[in-house]
Amino acid sequence: MRTLMLDEPAEPNQAIVWSDGRLLLLDQRVLPAEERYVELTDARQTATAIREMVVRGAPAIGITAAYGVVLSAMQHGADWRARLPADIDTLAASRPTAVNLFWALKRMQAVADSVADADAVRALLAEARAIHSQDLLANRLMGDLGAQLIEGPTCVITHCNAGALATGGYGTALGVVRSAHAQGRIEHVYADETRPWLQGTRLTAWELDRDGIPVSVIADGAAAARMAAGGVGWVIVGSDRIAANGDVANK
């Protein structure tokens, strides 16, 4: 695993890139001070990158793990079928709380079980790319549906990061913000700092600024006061679970 410095500014929707048999991840640990990619060439490196938070966000983790399965098949050659189960177990153990991780690995395992050895890498790569592209399409649809609910123009508050960096691109909660801003429904975003990892400060604010969406970072404890001051119509957040009554929970 090695790092690659960039000659041009990084784009939020290019946080996960498959290129010439390599997986490149925009290193979220060093944003926004540095913009660099981590190059991965096998499944164990991919698991380490997930565990060490080079990539985070359940959809992005699932996509990354899917590409990690492809790297496993490429690395092991003719012995790929015997070696794949151990690599899948390693990937599964990298983030036990990420639901998308296990969902993506199950899809990749199904392809591995049904494909001929000669077609393994091609078929697995096609499935990983499908997982990636389907997530991006779902993000855009979610963004458009969510934007329709917002009566604007107004300001919103966000917490943590559920944007392009946490997904296959565009974002879930932040996808709603992107779509609503494009439609003139959102004027300004207040991003909670999100302690202790500061995803709001380091990631959400970076994404929105890169996209030209007005954003201010506020302390986590200031959100209630900011809402009480008026002008904030919505709080838009990602969640790990959503109950039937609309309650949300995030670890």
JSON list of C-alpha atoms in Angstrom, two decimals:
[
{"chain": "A", "resi": 1, "resn": "MET", "atom": "CA", "xyz": [0.00, 0.00, 0.00]},
{"chain": "A", "resi": 2, "resn": "ARG", "atom": "CA", "xyz": [1.48, 3.34, -1.06]},
{"chain": "A", "resi": 3, "resn": "THR", "atom": "CA", "xyz": [0.31, 6.92, -1.33]},
{"chain": "A", "resi": 4, "resn": "LEU", "atom": "CA", "xyz": [0.05, 8.98, -4.50]},
{"chain": "A", "resi": 5, "resn": "MET", "atom": "CA", "xyz": [0.14, 12.77, -4.37]},
{"chain": "A", "resi": 6, "resn": "LEU", "atom": "CA", "xyz": [-2.14, 14.67, -6.75]},
{"chain": "A", "resi": 7, "resn": "ASP", "atom": "CA", "xyz": [-1.18, 17.19, -9.39]},
{"chain": "A", "resi": 8, "resn": "GLU", "atom": "CA", "xyz": [-4.74, 18.56, -9.55]},
{"chain": "A", "resi": 9, "resn": "PRO", "atom": "CA", "xyz": [-7.39, 19.10, -6.84]},
{"chain": "A", "resi": 10, "resn": "ALA", "atom": "CA", "xyz": [-9.38, 15.99, -5.92]},
{"chain": "A", "resi": 11, "resn": "GLU", "atom": "CA", "xyz": [-13.08, 15.72, -6.67]},
{"chain": "A", "resi": 12, "resn": "PRO", "atom": "CA", "xyz": [-15.43, 14.37, -3.96]},
{"chain": "A", "resi": 13, "resn": "ASN", "atom": "CA", "xyz": [-17.14, 12.02, -6.43]},
{"chain": "A", "resi": 14, "resn": "GLN", "atom": "CA", "xyz": [-13.81, 10.40, -7.28]},
{"chain": "A", "resi": 15, "resn": "ALA", "atom": "CA", "xyz": [-13.01, 9.06, -3.82]},
{"chain": "A", "resi": 16, "resn": "ILE", "atom": "CA", "xyz": [-13.01, 5.43, -5.06]},
{"chain": "A", "resi": 17, "resn": "VAL", "atom": "CA", "xyz": [-11.29, 4.82, -8.39]},
{"chain": "A", "resi": 18, "resn": "TRP", "atom": "CA", "xyz": [-10.50, 1.56, -10.20]},
{"chain": "A", "resi": 19, "resn": "SER", "atom": "CA", "xyz": [-7.55, 2.13, -12.53]},
{"chain": "A", "resi": 20, "resn": "ASP", "atom": "CA", "xyz": [-5.39, -0.37, -14.43]},
{"chain": "A", "resi": 21, "resn": "GLY", "atom": "CA", "xyz": [-5.89, -3.22, -11.99]},
{"chain": "A", "resi": 22, "resn": "ARG", "atom": "CA", "xyz": [-5.43, -1.04, -8.92]},
{"chain": "A", "resi": 23, "resn": "LEU", "atom": "CA", "xyz": [-7.84, 0.41, -6.38]},
{"chain": "A", "resi": 24, "resn": "LEU", "atom": "CA", "xyz": [-7.22, 4.06, -5.53]},
{"chain": "A", "resi": 25, "resn": "LEU", "atom": "CA", "xyz": [-8.84, 5.58, -2.43]},
{"chain": "A", "resi": 26, "resn": "LEU", "atom": "CA", "xyz": [-8.83, 9.27, -1.61]},
{"chain": "A", "resi": 27, "resn": "ASP", "atom": "CA", "xyz": [-7.27, 9.29, 1.87]},
{"chain": "A", "resi": 28, "resn": "GLN", "atom": "CA", "xyz": [-9.95, 10.74, 4.13]},
{"chain": "A", "resi": 29, "resn": "ARG", "atom": "CA", "xyz": [-7.66, 10.75, 7.16]},
{"chain": "A", "resi": 30, "resn": "VAL", "atom": "CA", "xyz": [-5.69, 13.74, 5.87]},
{"chain": "A", "resi": 31, "resn": "LEU", "atom": "CA", "xyz": [-8.40, 15.85, 4.23]},
{"chain": "A", "resi": 32, "resn": "PRO", "atom": "CA", "xyz": [-8.62, 18.78, 3.82]},
{"chain": "A", "resi": 33, "resn": "ALA", "atom": "CA", "xyz": [-4.97, 19.60, 4.59]},
{"chain": "A", "resi": 34, "resn": "GLU", "atom": "CA", "xyz": [-3.71, 17.07, 2.03]},
{"chain": "A", "resi": 35, "resn": "GLU", "atom": "CA", "xyz": [-5.27, 15.52, -1.04]},
{"chain": "A", "resi": 36, "resn": "ARG", "atom": "CA", "xyz": [-3.71, 12.17, -1.85]},
{"chain": "A", "resi": 37, "resn": "TYR", "atom": "CA", "xyz": [-4.70, 8.68, -2.92]},
{"chain": "A", "resi": 38, "resn": "VAL", "atom": "CA", "xyz": [-3.78, 5.37, -1.33]},
{"chain": "A", "resi": 39, "resn": "GLU", "atom": "CA", "xyz": [-3.01, 2.65, -3.88]},
{"chain": "A", "resi": 40, "resn": "LEU", "atom": "CA", "xyz": [-4.21, -0.87, -3.03]},
{"chain": "A", "resi": 41, "resn": "THR", "atom": "CA", "xyz": [-3.22, -4.05, -4.84]},
{"chain": "A", "resi": 42, "resn": "ASP", "atom": "CA", "xyz": [-4.64, -6.88, -2.70]},
{"chain": "A", "resi": 43, "resn": "ALA", "atom": "CA", "xyz": [-7.53, -7.70, -0.38]},
{"chain": "A", "resi": 44, "resn": "ARG", "atom": "CA", "xyz": [-5.53, -7.45, 2.84]},
{"chain": "A", "resi": 45, "resn": "GLN", "atom": "CA", "xyz": [-4.41, -3.94, 1.99]},
{"chain": "A", "resi": 46, "resn": "THR", "atom": "CA", "xyz": [-8.03, -3.12, 1.24]},
{"chain": "A", "resi": 47, "resn": "ALA", "atom": "CA", "xyz": [-9.15, -4.42, 4.64]},
{"chain": "A", "resi": 48, "resn": "THR", "atom": "CA", "xyz": [-6.43, -2.38, 6.34]},
{"chain": "A", "resi": 49, "resn": "ALA", "atom": "CA", "xyz": [-7.56, 0.75, 4.49]},
{"chain": "A", "resi": 50, "resn": "ILE", "atom": "CA", "xyz": [-11.14, 0.20, 5.69]},
{"chain": "A", "resi": 51, "resn": "ARG", "atom": "CA", "xyz": [-10.05, -0.51, 9.26]},
{"chain": "A", "resi": 52, "resn": "GLU", "atom": "CA", "xyz": [-7.76, 2.53, 9.40]},
{"chain": "A", "resi": 53, "resn": "MET", "atom": "CA", "xyz": [-10.46, 4.85, 8.00]},
{"chain": "A", "resi": 54, "resn": "VAL", "atom": "CA", "xyz": [-8.79, 5.68, 4.73]},
{"chain": "A", "resi": 55, "resn": "VAL", "atom": "CA", "xyz": [-12.36, 5.17, 3.52]},
{"chain": "A", "resi": 56, "resn": "ARG", "atom": "CA", "xyz": [-15.46, 5.41, 5.70]},
{"chain": "A", "resi": 57, "resn": "GLY", "atom": "CA", "xyz": [-19.22, 5.47, 5.30]},
{"chain": "A", "resi": 58, "resn": "ALA", "atom": "CA", "xyz": [-21.11, 2.20, 4.88]},
{"chain": "A", "resi": 59, "resn": "PRO", "atom": "CA", "xyz": [-21.83, 2.47, 1.11]},
{"chain": "A", "resi": 60, "resn": "ALA", "atom": "CA", "xyz": [-18.22, 3.44, 0.33]},
{"chain": "A", "resi": 61, "resn": "ILE", "atom": "CA", "xyz": [-16.93, 0.60, 2.50]},
{"chain": "A", "resi": 62, "resn": "GLY", "atom": "CA", "xyz": [-19.13, -1.90, 0.66]},
{"chain": "A", "resi": 63, "resn": "ILE", "atom": "CA", "xyz": [-17.92, -0.69, -2.74]},
{"chain": "A", "resi": 64, "resn": "THR", "atom": "CA", "xyz": [-14.31, -0.74, -1.59]},
{"chain": "A", "resi": 65, "resn": "ALA", "atom": "CA", "xyz": [-14.65, -4.30, -0.28]},
{"chain": "A", "resi": 66, "resn": "ALA", "atom": "CA", "xyz": [-16.19, -5.42, -3.59]},
{"chain": "A", "resi": 67, "resn": "TYR", "atom": "CA", "xyz": [-13.13, -4.14, -5.43]},
{"chain": "A", "resi": 68, "resn": "GLY", "atom": "CA", "xyz": [-11.01, -5.86, -2.76]},
{"chain": "A", "resi": 69, "resn": "VAL", "atom": "CA", "xyz": [-12.51, -9.19, -3.86]},
{"chain": "A", "resi": 70, "resn": "VAL", "atom": "CA", "xyz": [-11.44, -8.42, -7.42]},
{"chain": "A", "resi": 71, "resn": "LEU", "atom": "CA", "xyz": [-7.91, -7.71, -6.22]},
{"chain": "A", "resi": 72, "resn": "SER", "atom": "CA", "xyz": [-7.90, -11.06, -4.42]},
{"chain": "A", "resi": 73, "resn": "ALA", "atom": "CA", "xyz": [-8.81, -12.95, -7.58]},
{"chain": "A", "resi": 74, "resn": "MET", "atom": "CA", "xyz": [-6.16, -11.05, -9.55]},
{"chain": "A", "resi": 75, "resn": "GLN", "atom": "CA", "xyz": [-3.45, -11.65, -6.95]},
{"chain": "A", "resi": 76, "resn": "HIS", "atom": "CA", "xyz": [-3.95, -15.38, -6.52]},
{"chain": "A", "resi": 77, "resn": "GLY", "atom": "CA", "xyz": [-4.29, -16.33, -10.19]},
{"chain": "A", "resi": 78, "resn": "ALA", "atom": "CA", "xyz": [-5.09, -20.00, -10.74]},
{"chain": "A", "resi": 79, "resn": "ASP", "atom": "CA", "xyz": [-5.37, -20.50, -6.96]},
{"chain": "A", "resi": 80, "resn": "TRP", "atom": "CA", "xyz": [-7.97, -17.73, -6.53]},
{"chain": "A", "resi": 81, "resn": "ARG", "atom": "CA", "xyz": [-10.90, -20.00, -5.64]},
{"chain": "A", "resi": 82, "resn": "ALA", "atom": "CA", "xyz": [-9.07, -21.64, -2.74]},
{"chain": "A", "resi": 83, "resn": "ARG", "atom": "CA", "xyz": [-7.67, -18.36, -1.42]},
{"chain": "A", "resi": 84, "resn": "LEU", "atom": "CA", "xyz": [-10.77, -16.18, -1.81]},
{"chain": "A", "resi": 85, "resn": "PRO", "atom": "CA", "xyz": [-12.68, -17.33, 1.32]},
{"chain": "A", "resi": 86, "resn": "ALA", "atom": "CA", "xyz": [-9.88, -16.21, 3.66]},
{"chain": "A", "resi": 87, "resn": "ASP", "atom": "CA", "xyz": [-9.67, -12.83, 1.93]},
{"chain": "A", "resi": 88, "resn": "ILE", "atom": "CA", "xyz": [-13.44, -12.36, 2.15]},
{"chain": "A", "resi": 89, "resn": "ASP", "atom": "CA", "xyz": [-13.28, -13.17, 5.88]},
{"chain": "A", "resi": 90, "resn": "THR", "atom": "CA", "xyz": [-10.52, -10.58, 6.29]},
{"chain": "A", "resi": 91, "resn": "LEU", "atom": "CA", "xyz": [-12.59, -7.96, 4.47]},
{"chain": "A", "resi": 92, "resn": "ALA", "atom": "CA", "xyz": [-15.69, -8.81, 6.53]},
{"chain": "A", "resi": 93, "resn": "ALA", "atom": "CA", "xyz": [-13.77, -8.32, 9.78]},
{"chain": "A", "resi": 94, "resn": "SER", "atom": "CA", "xyz": [-12.53, -4.86, 8.77]},
{"chain": "A", "resi": 95, "resn": "ARG", "atom": "CA", "xyz": [-15.71, -2.99, 9.86]},
{"chain": "A", "resi": 96, "resn": "PRO", "atom": "CA", "xyz": [-18.31, -5.18, 11.61]},
{"chain": "A", "resi": 97, "resn": "THR", "atom": "CA", "xyz": [-20.87, -2.33, 11.88]},
{"chain": "A", "resi": 98, "resn": "ALA", "atom": "CA", "xyz": [-21.03, -1.51, 8.15]},
{"chain": "A", "resi": 99, "resn": "VAL", "atom": "CA", "xyz": [-24.12, -3.26, 6.78]},
{"chain": "A", "resi": 100, "resn": "ASN", "atom": "CA", "xyz": [-23.19, -2.55, 3.16]},
{"chain": "A", "resi": 101, "resn": "LEU", "atom": "CA", "xyz": [-19.91, -4.38, 3.66]},
{"chain": "A", "resi": 102, "resn": "PHE", "atom": "CA", "xyz": [-21.60, -7.74, 4.19]},
{"chain": "A", "resi": 103, "resn": "TRP", "atom": "CA", "xyz": [-24.23, -7.07, 1.52]},
{"chain": "A", "resi": 104, "resn": "ALA", "atom": "CA", "xyz": [-21.53, -6.33, -1.06]},
{"chain": "A", "resi": 105, "resn": "LEU", "atom": "CA", "xyz": [-19.40, -9.31, -0.07]},
{"chain": "A", "resi": 106, "resn": "LYS", "atom": "CA", "xyz": [-22.44, -11.59, -0.36]},
{"chain": "A", "resi": 107, "resn": "ARG", "atom": "CA", "xyz": [-23.02, -10.34, -3.91]},
{"chain": "A", "resi": 108, "resn": "MET", "atom": "CA", "xyz": [-19.37, -10.89, -4.80]},
{"chain": "A", "resi": 109, "resn": "GLN", "atom": "CA", "xyz": [-19.40, -14.38, -3.28]},
{"chain": "A", "resi": 110, "resn": "ALA", "atom": "CA", "xyz": [-22.45, -15.28, -5.36]},
{"chain": "A", "resi": 111, "resn": "VAL", "atom": "CA", "xyz": [-20.60, -14.32, -8.53]},
{"chain": "A", "resi": 112, "resn": "ALA", "atom": "CA", "xyz": [-17.51, -16.25, -7.44]},
{"chain": "A", "resi": 113, "resn": "ASP", "atom": "CA", "xyz": [-19.63, -19.35, -6.81]},
{"chain": "A", "resi": 114, "resn": "SER", "atom": "CA", "xyz": [-21.17, -19.29, -10.27]},
{"chain": "A", "resi": 115, "resn": "VAL", "atom": "CA", "xyz": [-18.36, -18.18, -12.58]},
{"chain": "A", "resi": 116, "resn": "ALA", "atom": "CA", "xyz": [-15.84, -20.29, -14.49]},
{"chain": "A", "resi": 117, "resn": "ASP", "atom": "CA", "xyz": [-12.22, -19.85, -13.45]},
{"chain": "A", "resi": 118, "resn": "ALA", "atom": "CA", "xyz": [-11.23, -18.29, -16.77]},
{"chain": "A", "resi": 119, "resn": "ASP", "atom": "CA", "xyz": [-13.89, -15.58, -16.39]},
{"chain": "A", "resi": 120, "resn": "ALA", "atom": "CA", "xyz": [-13.44, -14.88, -12.68]},
{"chain": "A", "resi": 121, "resn": "VAL", "atom": "CA", "xyz": [-11.65, -11.53, -12.74]},
{"chain": "A", "resi": 122, "resn": "ARG", "atom": "CA", "xyz": [-13.81, -10.14, -15.54]},
{"chain": "A", "resi": 123, "resn": "ALA", "atom": "CA", "xyz": [-17.06, -11.21, -13.86]},
{"chain": "A", "resi": 124, "resn": "LEU", "atom": "CA", "xyz": [-16.04, -10.05, -10.39]},
{"chain": "A", "resi": 125, "resn": "LEU", "atom": "CA", "xyz": [-14.92, -6.68, -11.72]},
{"chain": "A", "resi": 126, "resn": "ALA", "atom": "CA", "xyz": [-18.19, -6.27, -13.58]},
{"chain": "A", "resi": 127, "resn": "GLU", "atom": "CA", "xyz": [-20.11, -6.97, -10.36]},
{"chain": "A", "resi": 128, "resn": "ALA", "atom": "CA", "xyz": [-17.97, -4.53, -8.32]},
{"chain": "A", "resi": 129, "resn": "ARG", "atom": "CA", "xyz": [-18.53, -1.84, -10.93]},
{"chain": "A", "resi": 130, "resn": "ALA", "atom": "CA", "xyz": [-22.26, -2.58, -10.88]},
{"chain": "A", "resi": 131, "resn": "ILE", "atom": "CA", "xyz": [-22.35, -2.18, -7.09]},
{"chain": "A", "resi": 132, "resn": "HIS", "atom": "CA", "xyz": [-20.51, 1.13, -7.49]},
{"chain": "A", "resi": 133, "resn": "SER", "atom": "CA", "xyz": [-22.72, 2.51, -10.26]},
{"chain": "A", "resi": 134, "resn": "GLN", "atom": "CA", "xyz": [-25.97, 1.34, -8.63]},
{"chain": "A", "resi": 135, "resn": "ASP", "atom": "CA", "xyz": [-25.04, 3.15, -5.43]},
{"chain": "A", "resi": 136, "resn": "LEU", "atom": "CA", "xyz": [-24.39, 6.36, -7.37]},
{"chain": "A", "resi": 137, "resn": "LEU", "atom": "CA", "xyz": [-27.75, 6.11, -9.13]},
{"chain": "A", "resi": 138, "resn": "ALA", "atom": "CA", "xyz": [-29.52, 5.45, -5.81]},
{"chain": "A", "resi": 139, "resn": "ASN", "atom": "CA", "xyz": [-27.80, 8.50, -4.30]},
{"chain": "A", "resi": 140, "resn": "ARG", "atom": "CA", "xyz": [-29.00, 10.75, -7.09]},
{"chain": "A", "resi": 141, "resn": "LEU", "atom": "CA", "xyz": [-32.55, 9.43, -6.83]},
{"chain": "A", "resi": 142, "resn": "MET", "atom": "CA", "xyz": [-32.53, 9.88, -3.05]},
{"chain": "A", "resi": 143, "resn": "GLY", "atom": "CA", "xyz": [-31.22, 13.41, -3.51]},
{"chain": "A", "resi": 144, "resn": "ASP", "atom": "CA", "xyz": [-33.97, 14.33, -5.95]},
{"chain": "A", "resi": 145, "resn": "LEU", "atom": "CA", "xyz": [-36.72, 12.77, -3.82]},
{"chain": "A", "resi": 146, "resn": "GLY", "atom": "CA", "xyz": [-35.46, 14.46, -0.66]},
{"chain": "A", "resi": 147, "resn": "ALA", "atom": "CA", "xyz": [-35.11, 17.84, -2.34]},
{"chain": "A", "resi": 148, "resn": "GLN", "atom": "CA", "xyz": [-38.80, 17.78, -3.29]},
{"chain": "A", "resi": 149, "resn": "LEU", "atom": "CA", "xyz": [-39.71, 17.85, 0.41]},
{"chain": "A", "resi": 150, "resn": "ILE", "atom": "CA", "xyz": [-37.81, 21.05, 1.13]},
{"chain": "A", "resi": 151, "resn": "GLU", "atom": "CA", "xyz": [-39.64, 24.33, 0.92]},
{"chain": "A", "resi": 152, "resn": "GLY", "atom": "CA", "xyz": [-37.05, 26.98, 0.24]},
{"chain": "A", "resi": 153, "resn": "PRO", "atom": "CA", "xyz": [-35.05, 28.93, 0.08]},
{"chain": "A", "resi": 154, "resn": "THR", "atom": "CA", "xyz": [-33.81, 28.01, 3.55]},
{"chain": "A", "resi": 155, "resn": "CYS", "atom": "CA", "xyz": [-30.72, 26.98, 5.49]},
{"chain": "A", "resi": 156, "resn": "VAL", "atom": "CA", "xyz": [-30.00, 23.48, 6.79]},
{"chain": "A", "resi": 157, "resn": "ILE", "atom": "CA", "xyz": [-27.81, 21.82, 9.41]},
{"chain": "A", "resi": 158, "resn": "THR", "atom": "CA", "xyz": [-25.89, 18.59, 8.79]},
{"chain": "A", "resi": 159, "resn": "HIS", "atom": "CA", "xyz": [-24.03, 16.23, 11.10]},
{"chain": "A", "resi": 160, "resn": "CYS", "atom": "CA", "xyz": [-21.19, 13.80, 10.32]},
{"chain": "A", "resi": 161, "resn": "ASN", "atom": "CA", "xyz": [-20.57, 13.12, 6.62]},
{"chain": "A", "resi": 162, "resn": "ALA", "atom": "CA", "xyz": [-23.00, 11.28, 4.36]},
{"chain": "A", "resi": 163, "resn": "GLY", "atom": "CA", "xyz": [-21.71, 12.74, 1.12]},
{"chain": "A", "resi": 164, "resn": "ALA", "atom": "CA", "xyz": [-19.81, 11.62, -1.94]},
{"chain": "A", "resi": 165, "resn": "LEU", "atom": "CA", "xyz": [-16.90, 10.59, 0.27]},
{"chain": "A", "resi": 166, "resn": "ALA", "atom": "CA", "xyz": [-19.10, 8.17, 2.21]},
{"chain": "A", "resi": 167, "resn": "THR", "atom": "CA", "xyz": [-20.76, 6.62, -0.84]},
{"chain": "A", "resi": 168, "resn": "GLY", "atom": "CA", "xyz": [-20.16, 5.78, -4.47]},
{"chain": "A", "resi": 169, "resn": "GLY", "atom": "CA", "xyz": [-20.44, 9.49, -5.25]},
{"chain": "A", "resi": 170, "resn": "TYR", "atom": "CA", "xyz": [-22.94, 12.36, -4.72]},
{"chain": "A", "resi": 171, "resn": "GLY", "atom": "CA", "xyz": [-24.03, 11.24, -1.25]},
{"chain": "A", "resi": 172, "resn": "THR", "atom": "CA", "xyz": [-27.16, 10.22, 0.64]},
{"chain": "A", "resi": 173, "resn": "ALA", "atom": "CA", "xyz": [-27.98, 12.99, 3.13]},
{"chain": "A", "resi": 174, "resn": "LEU", "atom": "CA", "xyz": [-25.57, 15.33, 1.38]},
{"chain": "A", "resi": 175, "resn": "GLY", "atom": "CA", "xyz": [-27.06, 14.22, -1.93]},
{"chain": "A", "resi": 176, "resn": "VAL", "atom": "CA", "xyz": [-30.32, 15.80, -0.77]},
{"chain": "A", "resi": 177, "resn": "VAL", "atom": "CA", "xyz": [-28.39, 18.98, 0.00]},
{"chain": "A", "resi": 178, "resn": "ARG", "atom": "CA", "xyz": [-26.73, 18.95, -3.43]},
{"chain": "A", "resi": 179, "resn": "SER", "atom": "CA", "xyz": [-30.02, 18.45, -5.28]},
{"chain": "A", "resi": 180, "resn": "ALA", "atom": "CA", "xyz": [-31.89, 21.00, -3.19]},
{"chain": "A", "resi": 181, "resn": "HIS", "atom": "CA", "xyz": [-29.15, 23.61, -3.61]},
{"chain": "A", "resi": 182, "resn": "ALA", "atom": "CA", "xyz": [-29.16, 23.07, -7.38]},
{"chain": "A", "resi": 183, "resn": "GLN", "atom": "CA", "xyz": [-32.93, 23.72, -7.34]},
{"chain": "A", "resi": 184, "resn": "GLY", "atom": "CA", "xyz": [-32.57, 26.91, -5.29]},
{"chain": "A", "resi": 185, "resn": "ARG", "atom": "CA", "xyz": [-34.16, 25.37, -2.19]},
{"chain": "A", "resi": 186, "resn": "ILE", "atom": "CA", "xyz": [-31.08, 25.60, 0.08]},
{"chain": "A", "resi": 187, "resn": "GLU", "atom": "CA", "xyz": [-29.11, 28.81, 0.51]},
{"chain": "A", "resi": 188, "resn": "HIS", "atom": "CA", "xyz": [-26.57, 27.88, 3.17]},
{"chain": "A", "resi": 189, "resn": "VAL", "atom": "CA", "xyz": [-25.41, 24.80, 5.07]},
{"chain": "A", "resi": 190, "resn": "TYR", "atom": "CA", "xyz": [-24.26, 24.75, 8.70]},
{"chain": "A", "resi": 191, "resn": "ALA", "atom": "CA", "xyz": [-22.08, 21.68, 9.19]},
{"chain": "A", "resi": 192, "resn": "ASP", "atom": "CA", "xyz": [-21.66, 20.41, 12.75]},
{"chain": "A", "resi": 193, "resn": "GLU", "atom": "CA", "xyz": [-17.98, 19.73, 13.46]},
{"chain": "A", "resi": 194, "resn": "THR", "atom": "CA", "xyz": [-18.85, 16.11, 14.47]},
{"chain": "A", "resi": 195, "resn": "ARG", "atom": "CA", "xyz": [-16.46, 15.17, 17.25]},
{"chain": "A", "resi": 196, "resn": "PRO", "atom": "CA", "xyz": [-14.22, 13.27, 17.77]},
{"chain": "A", "resi": 197, "resn": "TRP", "atom": "CA", "xyz": [-13.30, 12.53, 14.12]},
{"chain": "A", "resi": 198, "resn": "LEU", "atom": "CA", "xyz": [-14.46, 15.95, 12.88]},
{"chain": "A", "resi": 199, "resn": "GLN", "atom": "CA", "xyz": [-16.08, 14.54, 9.76]},
{"chain": "A", "resi": 200, "resn": "GLY", "atom": "CA", "xyz": [-18.19, 17.67, 9.43]},
{"chain": "A", "resi": 201, "resn": "THR", "atom": "CA", "xyz": [-15.22, 20.00, 9.71]},
{"chain": "A", "resi": 202, "resn": "ARG", "atom": "CA", "xyz": [-12.82, 18.00, 7.56]},
{"chain": "A", "resi": 203, "resn": "LEU", "atom": "CA", "xyz": [-15.05, 16.23, 5.06]},
{"chain": "A", "resi": 204, "resn": "THR", "atom": "CA", "xyz": [-18.53, 17.75, 4.72]},
{"chain": "A", "resi": 205, "resn": "ALA", "atom": "CA", "xyz": [-17.25, 21.32, 4.63]},
{"chain": "A", "resi": 206, "resn": "TRP", "atom": "CA", "xyz": [-14.56, 20.31, 2.11]},
{"chain": "A", "resi": 207, "resn": "GLU", "atom": "CA", "xyz": [-17.10, 18.61, -0.16]},
{"chain": "A", "resi": 208, "resn": "LEU", "atom": "CA", "xyz": [-19.56, 21.50, -0.10]},
{"chain": "A", "resi": 209, "resn": "ASP", "atom": "CA", "xyz": [-16.88, 24.12, -0.61]},
{"chain": "A", "resi": 210, "resn": "ARG", "atom": "CA", "xyz": [-15.48, 22.16, -3.56]},
{"chain": "A", "resi": 211, "resn": "ASP", "atom": "CA", "xyz": [-18.97, 22.11, -5.08]},
{"chain": "A", "resi": 212, "resn": "GLY", "atom": "CA", "xyz": [-19.53, 25.83, -4.51]},
{"chain": "A", "resi": 213, "resn": "ILE", "atom": "CA", "xyz": [-22.27, 25.37, -1.89]},
{"chain": "A", "resi": 214, "resn": "PRO", "atom": "CA", "xyz": [-22.07, 28.01, 0.90]},
{"chain": "A", "resi": 215, "resn": "VAL", "atom": "CA", "xyz": [-21.10, 26.31, 4.16]},
{"chain": "A", "resi": 216, "resn": "SER", "atom": "CA", "xyz": [-20.16, 27.30, 7.70]},
{"chain": "A", "resi": 217, "resn": "VAL", "atom": "CA", "xyz": [-18.76, 24.95, 10.35]},
{"chain": "A", "resi": 218, "resn": "ILE", "atom": "CA", "xyz": [-20.36, 25.19, 13.79]},
{"chain": "A", "resi": 219, "resn": "ALA", "atom": "CA", "xyz": [-19.55, 23.49, 17.09]},
{"chain": "A", "resi": 220, "resn": "ASP", "atom": "CA", "xyz": [-21.70, 20.45, 17.80]},
{"chain": "A", "resi": 221, "resn": "GLY", "atom": "CA", "xyz": [-23.11, 22.13, 20.91]},
{"chain": "A", "resi": 222, "resn": "ALA", "atom": "CA", "xyz": [-24.13, 25.23, 18.93]},
{"chain": "A", "resi": 223, "resn": "ALA", "atom": "CA", "xyz": [-26.68, 23.49, 16.68]},
{"chain": "A", "resi": 224, "resn": "ALA", "atom": "CA", "xyz": [-29.66, 24.07, 18.99]},
{"chain": "A", "resi": 225, "resn": "ALA", "atom": "CA", "xyz": [-28.82, 27.74, 19.44]},
{"chain": "A", "resi": 226, "resn": "ARG", "atom": "CA", "xyz": [-28.42, 28.15, 15.70]},
{"chain": "A", "resi": 227, "resn": "MET", "atom": "CA", "xyz": [-31.85, 26.63, 15.10]},
{"chain": "A", "resi": 228, "resn": "ALA", "atom": "CA", "xyz": [-33.39, 28.81, 17.80]},
{"chain": "A", "resi": 229, "resn": "ALA", "atom": "CA", "xyz": [-32.01, 31.88, 16.03]},
{"chain": "A", "resi": 230, "resn": "GLY", "atom": "CA", "xyz": [-34.23, 31.10, 13.03]},
{"chain": "A", "resi": 231, "resn": "GLY", "atom": "CA", "xyz": [-33.70, 30.58, 9.34]},
{"chain": "A", "resi": 232, "resn": "VAL", "atom": "CA", "xyz": [-32.91, 26.85, 9.56]},
{"chain": "A", "resi": 233, "resn": "GLY", "atom": "CA", "xyz": [-35.67, 24.86, 7.93]},
{"chain": "A", "resi": 234, "resn": "TRP", "atom": "CA", "xyz": [-34.21, 21.36, 8.02]},
{"chain": "A", "resi": 235, "resn": "VAL", "atom": "CA", "xyz": [-31.66, 19.13, 9.71]},
{"chain": "A", "resi": 236, "resn": "ILE", "atom": "CA", "xyz": [-30.42, 16.55, 7.19]},
{"chain": "A", "resi": 237, "resn": "VAL", "atom": "CA", "xyz": [-28.35, 13.66, 8.54]},
{"chain": "A", "resi": 238, "resn": "GLY", "atom": "CA", "xyz": [-27.23, 10.18, 7.65]},
{"chain": "A", "resi": 239, "resn": "SER", "atom": "CA", "xyz": [-28.16, 7.29, 9.92]},
{"chain": "A", "resi": 240, "resn": "ASP", "atom": "CA", "xyz": [-27.31, 3.66, 10.54]},
{"chain": "A", "resi": 241, "resn": "ARG", "atom": "CA", "xyz": [-30.93, 2.74, 11.27]},
{"chain": "A", "resi": 242, "resn": "ILE", "atom": "CA", "xyz": [-34.30, 4.39, 10.61]},
{"chain": "A", "resi": 243, "resn": "ALA", "atom": "CA", "xyz": [-37.30, 3.18, 12.62]},
{"chain": "A", "resi": 244, "resn": "ALA", "atom": "CA", "xyz": [-40.79, 2.85, 11.16]},
{"chain": "A", "resi": 245, "resn": "ASN", "atom": "CA", "xyz": [-41.89, 6.00, 13.03]},
{"chain": "A", "resi": 246, "resn": "GLY", "atom": "CA", "xyz": [-39.07, 8.04, 11.50]},
{"chain": "A", "resi": 247, "resn": "ASP", "atom": "CA", "xyz": [-36.65, 8.01, 14.43]},
{"chain": "A", "resi": 248, "resn": "VAL", "atom": "CA", "xyz": [-33.02, 7.79, 13.37]},
{"chain": "A", "resi": 249, "resn": "ALA", "atom": "CA", "xyz": [-30.01, 6.29, 15.12]},
{"chain": "A", "resi": 250, "resn": "ASN", "atom": "CA", "xyz": [-26.32, 6.69, 14.36]},
{"chain": "A", "resi": 251, "resn": "LYS", "atom": "CA", "xyz": [-23.54, 5.18, 16.38]}
]
